[in-house]
Amino acid sequence: MRTQFAQRLRSSSQSLLRAVPPSPHSKDYSWDLANLAARIFYRSPLPSQHDLPVFVLSAEALPDTKAVNFDALLPYVLARLPDEEELVGGHGYEIVFFAGGKGHGTTTSRKGRPGWGWFLQAYHLLTRATRKRLQKLYIVHEKAWIRFLVGMFSTVVSPKFYKKVIHVSTLSQLALHIPIENLLIPPSVYLTDRQLTPDIFAPYSSGKRAFAVHHPLPTTSAGAPRLPRVLREATGFLITDPLLKTEGLFRVNARAIELEILKEAYDRGQKFIVWREGDTYQASTHQREGFGDVSVDDIERAEGWSVHTAAGLIKQWYRDLRDPLVPQSSYAAVEKFYGDASTPLGPAELLSMLSQETHWSILPKLSRHILTMHLLPLLSRTAQFSDWNQMTPQNLAVCFAPVMLCGPDPMEDLRISNILRRLLEAMIATWKIDLAPALHMAHMEFEDSLRMPEAVNEREDTLQEALEKRTSEDAQTSGIMLLDNDDESEEIDRRPALPPRPAQDSGDTGSTEAAGSLRRKPVPPVYMPPRYSTVFGDRYTDVGDGYTNNVPLEDESEAQEDGPETRADGAILPAYERSSPSERSPPPPSSVPPSIPRKPLSKTEHDS
């Protein structure tokens, strides 16, 4: 019955659906459907750990069935599968299916999917190589209709299909099977996962690389400070001319959940993060050994993060600094020298505050590096487009002055923030004309710091947890004195593991041990139980604390003189029960329990 049902679906699908889209040069080709298919099904830039191509199928991008014809969309989706030549010559491919969809209700998710028959017909449009070469199918954020669909495919279409399916609930569980930091994950999938779990954990990847780290400015191979990856990518996307004209830049708050997702992504070392605002887009590249730079395919069609999210992420980086730009130790100097509003703030006063060559400054050296390398050039560039974005130096100072402080007393921070806002406004206004030339900052130096580094090891920030662990091990090793076991001149204090026992009085007066030496308790004498013949015999032999009649055998000459011993009835005793003449003594003392007399055997019992 299953074969007949599958044949009927296969025959009907040939007349209803097509597997090949029209040619791009044809007038029937739809670029809207092609762009939609690129968001639904795309190839991840990096292969799996088994060196197999990985394709991502996102149910989040499925449109409403009433708005788009799924029969016309299907050929554009199938065209993005690996071609026949690649499958025949390769080892297969893997698919990661993000099945979350839009919303979590049954009615909402039903609008974004076609009927059951459409899935069965679409399956039979696949070639045999496409079906057989599928090695793994990871289903993430699974819903009830997805599980029912997989069960139907396993029962009706192919029983072997179920062996290739791996069900996981969250991205953290997916990270136990494949390295998710190599995947291109759209923002909608992150938002769906955040509704199921508060964070994402990936083994050997999660940690702190960019936010709240001990060394906020990484160094190059030459030892010079450089910008971290998060500032390099977010700022490079932000300073493009169309985006700098966005109204309310740095003033419009980004969604807090998006900032938390991106913080985790950069701290995890997510290799591909796409930024997109209208027709402006940007994505990072990755250096793959043996293949060169690997970038995102069809980046113009990929889903990305917005410009306000990029601006909010930059503010979040400054807010999460472990040591703020203006530490609490500088509050007194700021209030003393610049607390009066009538104090002039000319280029000379500002230069003495920012220069690395000055002998004294109210700002730490690291804060001066960050201000001159990134913050002031960025805010000065933003203020140049204030006619469009409405962000004047005064408005930018209002947005960033509270970010530069993080003291224990909020009221004190508020008071210092008012002073710092006036300083920051003067720095932004005079940066391009006065401060940058005085600090020998070239016009294109800021843009050069935002480009992708040529050295591969400088493109990704180092995991700070690994650095902290190595540092603690080095500190412990330096505190241990290593001794040479072969050097006999070294005097090593060899103390026992436990202190010696206290001296005890002993009855042995002939002992010559020292008073503080280790003394052992004497071993008690071994008690020898009496033999069977002693208990039930007529004679005893005194042996220490016990009695026995186990005596050595007599000499043959003595045995012939005395004659064999006999019992009362005249029976001859066996050799092991005979006693020597010297041992034939009177009964033992009264302290010894009396013997138990044995009843003599009768002649009848002896003969039997």
PDB file of N, CA and C in Angstrom, residues 410-481:
ATOM      1  N   PRO A 410      26.185  56.179  42.645  1.00  0.00           N
ATOM      2  CA  PRO A 410      25.508  56.755  41.462  1.00  0.00           C
ATOM      3  C   PRO A 410      25.418  58.276  41.518  1.00  0.00           C
ATOM      4  N   MET A 411      25.223  58.865  42.682  1.00  0.00           N
ATOM      5  CA  MET A 411      25.130  60.313  42.779  1.00  0.00           C
ATOM      6  C   MET A 411      26.469  60.974  42.451  1.00  0.00           C
ATOM      7  N   GLU A 412      27.553  60.365  42.862  1.00  0.00           N
ATOM      8  CA  GLU A 412      28.871  60.903  42.511  1.00  0.00           C
ATOM      9  C   GLU A 412      29.128  60.777  41.014  1.00  0.00           C
ATOM     10  N   ASP A 413      28.706  59.649  40.422  1.00  0.00           N
ATOM     11  CA  ASP A 413      28.851  59.498  38.975  1.00  0.00           C
ATOM     12  C   ASP A 413      28.054  60.552  38.221  1.00  0.00           C
ATOM     13  N   LEU A 414      26.873  60.876  38.718  1.00  0.00           N
ATOM     14  CA  LEU A 414      26.060  61.906  38.068  1.00  0.00           C
ATOM     15  C   LEU A 414      26.737  63.261  38.123  1.00  0.00           C
ATOM     16  N   ARG A 415      27.355  63.577  39.230  1.00  0.00           N
ATOM     17  CA  ARG A 415      28.036  64.869  39.359  1.00  0.00           C
ATOM     18  C   ARG A 415      29.259  64.940  38.444  1.00  0.00           C
ATOM     19  N   ILE A 416      30.037  63.868  38.383  1.00  0.00           N
ATOM     20  CA  ILE A 416      31.216  63.860  37.510  1.00  0.00           C
ATOM     21  C   ILE A 416      30.793  63.787  36.046  1.00  0.00           C
ATOM     22  N   SER A 417      29.650  63.152  35.761  1.00  0.00           N
ATOM     23  CA  SER A 417      29.182  63.051  34.381  1.00  0.00           C
ATOM     24  C   SER A 417      28.874  64.419  33.790  1.00  0.00           C
ATOM     25  N   ASN A 418      28.352  65.324  34.586  1.00  0.00           N
ATOM     26  CA  ASN A 418      28.074  66.683  34.086  1.00  0.00           C
ATOM     27  C   ASN A 418      29.363  67.397  33.698  1.00  0.00           C
ATOM     28  N   ILE A 419      30.434  67.186  34.466  1.00  0.00           N
ATOM     29  CA  ILE A 419      31.720  67.795  34.111  1.00  0.00           C
ATOM     30  C   ILE A 419      32.314  67.117  32.888  1.00  0.00           C
ATOM     31  N   LEU A 420      32.228  65.792  32.859  1.00  0.00           N
ATOM     32  CA  LEU A 420      32.813  65.042  31.752  1.00  0.00           C
ATOM     33  C   LEU A 420      32.087  65.315  30.439  1.00  0.00           C
ATOM     34  N   ARG A 421      30.812  65.616  30.503  1.00  0.00           N
ATOM     35  CA  ARG A 421      30.055  65.922  29.282  1.00  0.00           C
ATOM     36  C   ARG A 421      30.593  67.174  28.606  1.00  0.00           C
ATOM     37  N   ARG A 422      30.985  68.153  29.390  1.00  0.00           N
ATOM     38  CA  ARG A 422      31.564  69.377  28.817  1.00  0.00           C
ATOM     39  C   ARG A 422      32.943  69.098  28.226  1.00  0.00           C
ATOM     40  N   LEU A 423      33.731  68.249  28.880  1.00  0.00           N
ATOM     41  CA  LEU A 423      35.045  67.892  28.325  1.00  0.00           C
ATOM     42  C   LEU A 423      34.906  67.122  27.025  1.00  0.00           C
ATOM     43  N   LEU A 424      33.997  66.151  26.998  1.00  0.00           N
ATOM     44  CA  LEU A 424      33.840  65.330  25.798  1.00  0.00           C
ATOM     45  C   LEU A 424      33.305  66.145  24.637  1.00  0.00           C
ATOM     46  N   GLU A 425      32.422  67.070  24.906  1.00  0.00           N
ATOM     47  CA  GLU A 425      31.904  67.929  23.827  1.00  0.00           C
ATOM     48  C   GLU A 425      33.014  68.748  23.200  1.00  0.00           C
ATOM     49  N   ALA A 426      33.913  69.282  24.020  1.00  0.00           N
ATOM     50  CA  ALA A 426      35.036  70.063  23.480  1.00  0.00           C
ATOM     51  C   ALA A 426      35.989  69.177  22.698  1.00  0.00           C
ATOM     52  N   MET A 427      36.211  67.950  23.135  1.00  0.00           N
ATOM     53  CA  MET A 427      37.092  67.044  22.400  1.00  0.00           C
ATOM     54  C   MET A 427      36.519  66.697  21.028  1.00  0.00           C
ATOM     55  N   ILE A 428      35.223  66.432  20.962  1.00  0.00           N
ATOM     56  CA  ILE A 428      34.602  66.072  19.676  1.00  0.00           C
ATOM     57  C   ILE A 428      34.660  67.253  18.712  1.00  0.00           C
ATOM     58  N   ALA A 429      34.407  68.455  19.215  1.00  0.00           N
ATOM     59  CA  ALA A 429      34.364  69.635  18.342  1.00  0.00           C
ATOM     60  C   ALA A 429      35.745  69.992  17.804  1.00  0.00           C
ATOM     61  N   THR A 430      36.792  69.760  18.555  1.00  0.00           N
ATOM     62  CA  THR A 430      38.146  70.164  18.133  1.00  0.00           C
ATOM     63  C   THR A 430      38.997  68.995  17.655  1.00  0.00           C
ATOM     64  N   TRP A 431      38.438  67.807  17.521  1.00  0.00           N
ATOM     65  CA  TRP A 431      39.266  66.658  17.166  1.00  0.00           C
ATOM     66  C   TRP A 431      39.838  66.766  15.758  1.00  0.00           C
ATOM     67  N   LYS A 432      39.032  67.004  14.780  1.00  0.00           N
ATOM     68  CA  LYS A 432      39.478  66.949  13.390  1.00  0.00           C
ATOM     69  C   LYS A 432      40.480  68.051  13.063  1.00  0.00           C
ATOM     70  N   ILE A 433      40.278  69.239  13.600  1.00  0.00           N
ATOM     71  CA  ILE A 433      41.105  70.385  13.201  1.00  0.00           C
ATOM     72  C   ILE A 433      42.337  70.527  14.093  1.00  0.00           C
ATOM     73  N   ASP A 434      42.190  70.331  15.371  1.00  0.00           N
ATOM     74  CA  ASP A 434      43.280  70.643  16.313  1.00  0.00           C
ATOM     75  C   ASP A 434      43.908  69.397  16.945  1.00  0.00           C
ATOM     76  N   LEU A 435      43.098  68.533  17.540  1.00  0.00           N
ATOM     77  CA  LEU A 435      43.655  67.445  18.340  1.00  0.00           C
ATOM     78  C   LEU A 435      44.310  66.365  17.482  1.00  0.00           C
ATOM     79  N   ALA A 436      43.643  65.933  16.417  1.00  0.00           N
ATOM     80  CA  ALA A 436      44.204  64.861  15.587  1.00  0.00           C
ATOM     81  C   ALA A 436      45.550  65.239  14.979  1.00  0.00           C
ATOM     82  N   PRO A 437      45.710  66.425  14.367  1.00  0.00           N
ATOM     83  CA  PRO A 437      47.051  66.778  13.868  1.00  0.00           C
ATOM     84  C   PRO A 437      48.096  66.906  14.974  1.00  0.00           C
ATOM     85  N   ALA A 438      47.698  67.417  16.143  1.00  0.00           N
ATOM     86  CA  ALA A 438      48.664  67.563  17.233  1.00  0.00           C
ATOM     87  C   ALA A 438      49.112  66.205  17.770  1.00  0.00           C
ATOM     88  N   LEU A 439      48.250  65.212  17.690  1.00  0.00           N
ATOM     89  CA  LEU A 439      48.595  63.864  18.144  1.00  0.00           C
ATOM     90  C   LEU A 439      49.195  63.016  17.027  1.00  0.00           C
ATOM     91  N   HIS A 440      49.473  63.646  15.877  1.00  0.00           N
ATOM     92  CA  HIS A 440      50.071  62.973  14.715  1.00  0.00           C
ATOM     93  C   HIS A 440      49.180  61.819  14.223  1.00  0.00           C
ATOM     94  N   MET A 441      47.881  62.050  14.251  1.00  0.00           N
ATOM     95  CA  MET A 441      46.917  61.082  13.734  1.00  0.00           C
ATOM     96  C   MET A 441      46.579  61.458  12.304  1.00  0.00           C
ATOM     97  N   ALA A 442      46.946  60.612  11.358  1.00  0.00           N
ATOM     98  CA  ALA A 442      46.667  60.880   9.955  1.00  0.00           C
ATOM     99  C   ALA A 442      45.176  60.783   9.682  1.00  0.00           C
ATOM    100  N   HIS A 443      44.770  61.344   8.570  1.00  0.00           N
ATOM    101  CA  HIS A 443      43.345  61.379   8.228  1.00  0.00           C
ATOM    102  C   HIS A 443      42.802  59.976   7.970  1.00  0.00           C
ATOM    103  N   MET A 444      43.590  59.124   7.330  1.00  0.00           N
ATOM    104  CA  MET A 444      43.132  57.775   6.989  1.00  0.00           C
ATOM    105  C   MET A 444      43.554  56.725   8.017  1.00  0.00           C
ATOM    106  N   GLU A 445      44.156  57.146   9.113  1.00  0.00           N
ATOM    107  CA  GLU A 445      44.607  56.170  10.099  1.00  0.00           C
ATOM    108  C   GLU A 445      43.426  55.470  10.768  1.00  0.00           C
ATOM    109  N   PHE A 446      42.348  56.199  10.989  1.00  0.00           N
ATOM    110  CA  PHE A 446      41.162  55.590  11.599  1.00  0.00           C
ATOM    111  C   PHE A 446      40.548  54.555  10.666  1.00  0.00           C
ATOM    112  N   GLU A 447      40.438  54.860   9.377  1.00  0.00           N
ATOM    113  CA  GLU A 447      39.896  53.892   8.421  1.00  0.00           C
ATOM    114  C   GLU A 447      40.798  52.676   8.289  1.00  0.00           C
ATOM    115  N   ASP A 448      42.105  52.873   8.367  1.00  0.00           N
ATOM    116  CA  ASP A 448      43.022  51.737   8.267  1.00  0.00           C
ATOM    117  C   ASP A 448      42.889  50.796   9.467  1.00  0.00           C
ATOM    118  N   SER A 449      42.587  51.334  10.634  1.00  0.00           N
ATOM    119  CA  SER A 449      42.432  50.475  11.808  1.00  0.00           C
ATOM    120  C   SER A 449      41.164  49.633  11.751  1.00  0.00           C
ATOM    121  N   LEU A 450      40.215  50.001  10.875  1.00  0.00           N
ATOM    122  CA  LEU A 450      38.963  49.248  10.747  1.00  0.00           C
ATOM    123  C   LEU A 450      39.020  48.187   9.670  1.00  0.00           C
ATOM    124  N   ARG A 451      40.100  48.123   8.911  1.00  0.00           N
ATOM    125  CA  ARG A 451      40.209  47.112   7.862  1.00  0.00           C
ATOM    126  C   ARG A 451      40.594  45.755   8.459  1.00  0.00           C
ATOM    127  N   MET A 452      40.330  44.720   7.667  1.00  0.00           N
ATOM    128  CA  MET A 452      40.673  43.373   8.103  1.00  0.00           C
ATOM    129  C   MET A 452      42.190  43.228   8.196  1.00  0.00           C
ATOM    130  N   PRO A 453      42.723  42.787   9.338  1.00  0.00           N
ATOM    131  CA  PRO A 453      44.180  42.632   9.446  1.00  0.00           C
ATOM    132  C   PRO A 453      44.704  41.591   8.456  1.00  0.00           C
ATOM    133  N   GLU A 454      45.910  41.819   8.005  1.00  0.00           N
ATOM    134  CA  GLU A 454      46.517  40.867   7.079  1.00  0.00           C
ATOM    135  C   GLU A 454      46.956  39.588   7.795  1.00  0.00           C
ATOM    136  N   ALA A 455      47.421  39.711   9.004  1.00  0.00           N
ATOM    137  CA  ALA A 455      47.821  38.524   9.767  1.00  0.00           C
ATOM    138  C   ALA A 455      46.580  37.743  10.192  1.00  0.00           C
ATOM    139  N   VAL A 456      46.611  36.446   9.949  1.00  0.00           N
ATOM    140  CA  VAL A 456      45.443  35.611  10.236  1.00  0.00           C
ATOM    141  C   VAL A 456      45.164  35.548  11.733  1.00  0.00           C
ATOM    142  N   ASN A 457      46.220  35.483  12.546  1.00  0.00           N
ATOM    143  CA  ASN A 457      46.020  35.355  13.990  1.00  0.00           C
ATOM    144  C   ASN A 457      45.519  36.628  14.641  1.00  0.00           C
ATOM    145  N   GLU A 458      45.447  37.734  13.892  1.00  0.00           N
ATOM    146  CA  GLU A 458      44.942  38.993  14.439  1.00  0.00           C
ATOM    147  C   GLU A 458      43.495  39.267  14.048  1.00  0.00           C
ATOM    148  N   ARG A 459      42.908  38.402  13.247  1.00  0.00           N
ATOM    149  CA  ARG A 459      41.528  38.644  12.814  1.00  0.00           C
ATOM    150  C   ARG A 459      40.516  38.250  13.887  1.00  0.00           C
ATOM    151  N   GLU A 460      40.882  37.318  14.732  1.00  0.00           N
ATOM    152  CA  GLU A 460      39.992  36.865  15.797  1.00  0.00           C
ATOM    153  C   GLU A 460      40.643  37.133  17.140  1.00  0.00           C
ATOM    154  N   ASP A 461      39.853  37.595  18.090  1.00  0.00           N
ATOM    155  CA  ASP A 461      40.375  37.879  19.426  1.00  0.00           C
ATOM    156  C   ASP A 461      40.595  36.583  20.190  1.00  0.00           C
ATOM    157  N   THR A 462      41.548  36.604  21.083  1.00  0.00           N
ATOM    158  CA  THR A 462      41.917  35.424  21.856  1.00  0.00           C
ATOM    159  C   THR A 462      40.906  35.207  22.983  1.00  0.00           C
ATOM    160  N   LEU A 463      40.631  33.955  23.266  1.00  0.00           N
ATOM    161  CA  LEU A 463      39.737  33.611  24.359  1.00  0.00           C
ATOM    162  C   LEU A 463      40.406  33.957  25.687  1.00  0.00           C
ATOM    163  N   GLN A 464      39.791  34.873  26.440  1.00  0.00           N
ATOM    164  CA  GLN A 464      40.421  35.382  27.647  1.00  0.00           C
ATOM    165  C   GLN A 464      40.516  34.328  28.745  1.00  0.00           C
ATOM    166  N   GLU A 465      39.598  33.381  28.813  1.00  0.00           N
ATOM    167  CA  GLU A 465      39.675  32.360  29.843  1.00  0.00           C
ATOM    168  C   GLU A 465      40.952  31.536  29.699  1.00  0.00           C
ATOM    169  N   ALA A 466      41.326  31.205  28.479  1.00  0.00           N
ATOM    170  CA  ALA A 466      42.556  30.445  28.272  1.00  0.00           C
ATOM    171  C   ALA A 466      43.772  31.255  28.716  1.00  0.00           C
ATOM    172  N   LEU A 467      43.750  32.557  28.458  1.00  0.00           N
ATOM    173  CA  LEU A 467      44.867  33.384  28.883  1.00  0.00           C
ATOM    174  C   LEU A 467      44.957  33.460  30.396  1.00  0.00           C
ATOM    175  N   GLU A 468      43.814  33.586  31.066  1.00  0.00           N
ATOM    176  CA  GLU A 468      43.826  33.656  32.520  1.00  0.00           C
ATOM    177  C   GLU A 468      44.328  32.355  33.118  1.00  0.00           C
ATOM    178  N   LYS A 469      43.960  31.216  32.518  1.00  0.00           N
ATOM    179  CA  LYS A 469      44.408  29.933  33.048  1.00  0.00           C
ATOM    180  C   LYS A 469      45.916  29.779  32.907  1.00  0.00           C
ATOM    181  N   ARG A 470      46.456  30.155  31.760  1.00  0.00           N
ATOM    182  CA  ARG A 470      47.904  30.056  31.582  1.00  0.00           C
ATOM    183  C   ARG A 470      48.639  31.010  32.522  1.00  0.00           C
ATOM    184  N   THR A 471      48.076  32.196  32.727  1.00  0.00           N
ATOM    185  CA  THR A 471      48.723  33.151  33.616  1.00  0.00           C
ATOM    186  C   THR A 471      48.771  32.639  35.040  1.00  0.00           C
ATOM    187  N   SER A 472      47.680  32.017  35.512  1.00  0.00           N
ATOM    188  CA  SER A 472      47.671  31.487  36.876  1.00  0.00           C
ATOM    189  C   SER A 472      48.645  30.331  37.021  1.00  0.00           C
ATOM    190  N   GLU A 473      48.780  29.506  35.990  1.00  0.00           N
ATOM    191  CA  GLU A 473      49.740  28.408  36.060  1.00  0.00           C
ATOM    192  C   GLU A 473      51.170  28.929  36.098  1.00  0.00           C
ATOM    193  N   ASP A 474      51.448  29.967  35.317  1.00  0.00           N
ATOM    194  CA  ASP A 474      52.788  30.537  35.332  1.00  0.00           C
ATOM    195  C   ASP A 474      53.121  31.139  36.699  1.00  0.00           C
ATOM    196  N   ALA A 475      52.143  31.810  37.300  1.00  0.00           N
ATOM    197  CA  ALA A 475      52.387  32.409  38.611  1.00  0.00           C
ATOM    198  C   ALA A 475      52.636  31.336  39.666  1.00  0.00           C
ATOM    199  N   GLN A 476      51.951  30.237  39.576  1.00  0.00           N
ATOM    200  CA  GLN A 476      52.152  29.159  40.542  1.00  0.00           C
ATOM    201  C   GLN A 476      53.519  28.516  40.352  1.00  0.00           C
ATOM    202  N   THR A 477      53.925  28.336  39.107  1.00  0.00           N
ATOM    203  CA  THR A 477      55.227  27.738  38.838  1.00  0.00           C
ATOM    204  C   THR A 477      56.367  28.630  39.331  1.00  0.00           C
ATOM    205  N   SER A 478      56.206  29.937  39.201  1.00  0.00           N
ATOM    206  CA  SER A 478      57.263  30.836  39.651  1.00  0.00           C
ATOM    207  C   SER A 478      57.380  30.871  41.165  1.00  0.00           C
ATOM    208  N   GLY A 479      56.362  30.458  41.890  1.00  0.00           N
ATOM    209  CA  GLY A 479      56.410  30.468  43.332  1.00  0.00           C
ATOM    210  C   GLY A 479      56.922  29.182  43.944  1.00  0.00           C
ATOM    211  N   ILE A 480      57.287  28.190  43.142  1.00  0.00           N
ATOM    212  CA  ILE A 480      57.772  26.907  43.626  1.00  0.00           C
ATOM    213  C   ILE A 480      59.272  26.819  43.383  1.00  0.00           C
ATOM    214  N   MET A 481      60.058  26.439  44.398  1.00  0.00           N
ATOM    215  CA  MET A 481      61.507  26.273  44.237  1.00  0.00           C
ATOM    216  C   MET A 481      61.776  24.836  43.796  1.00  0.00           C
TER     217      MET A 481
END
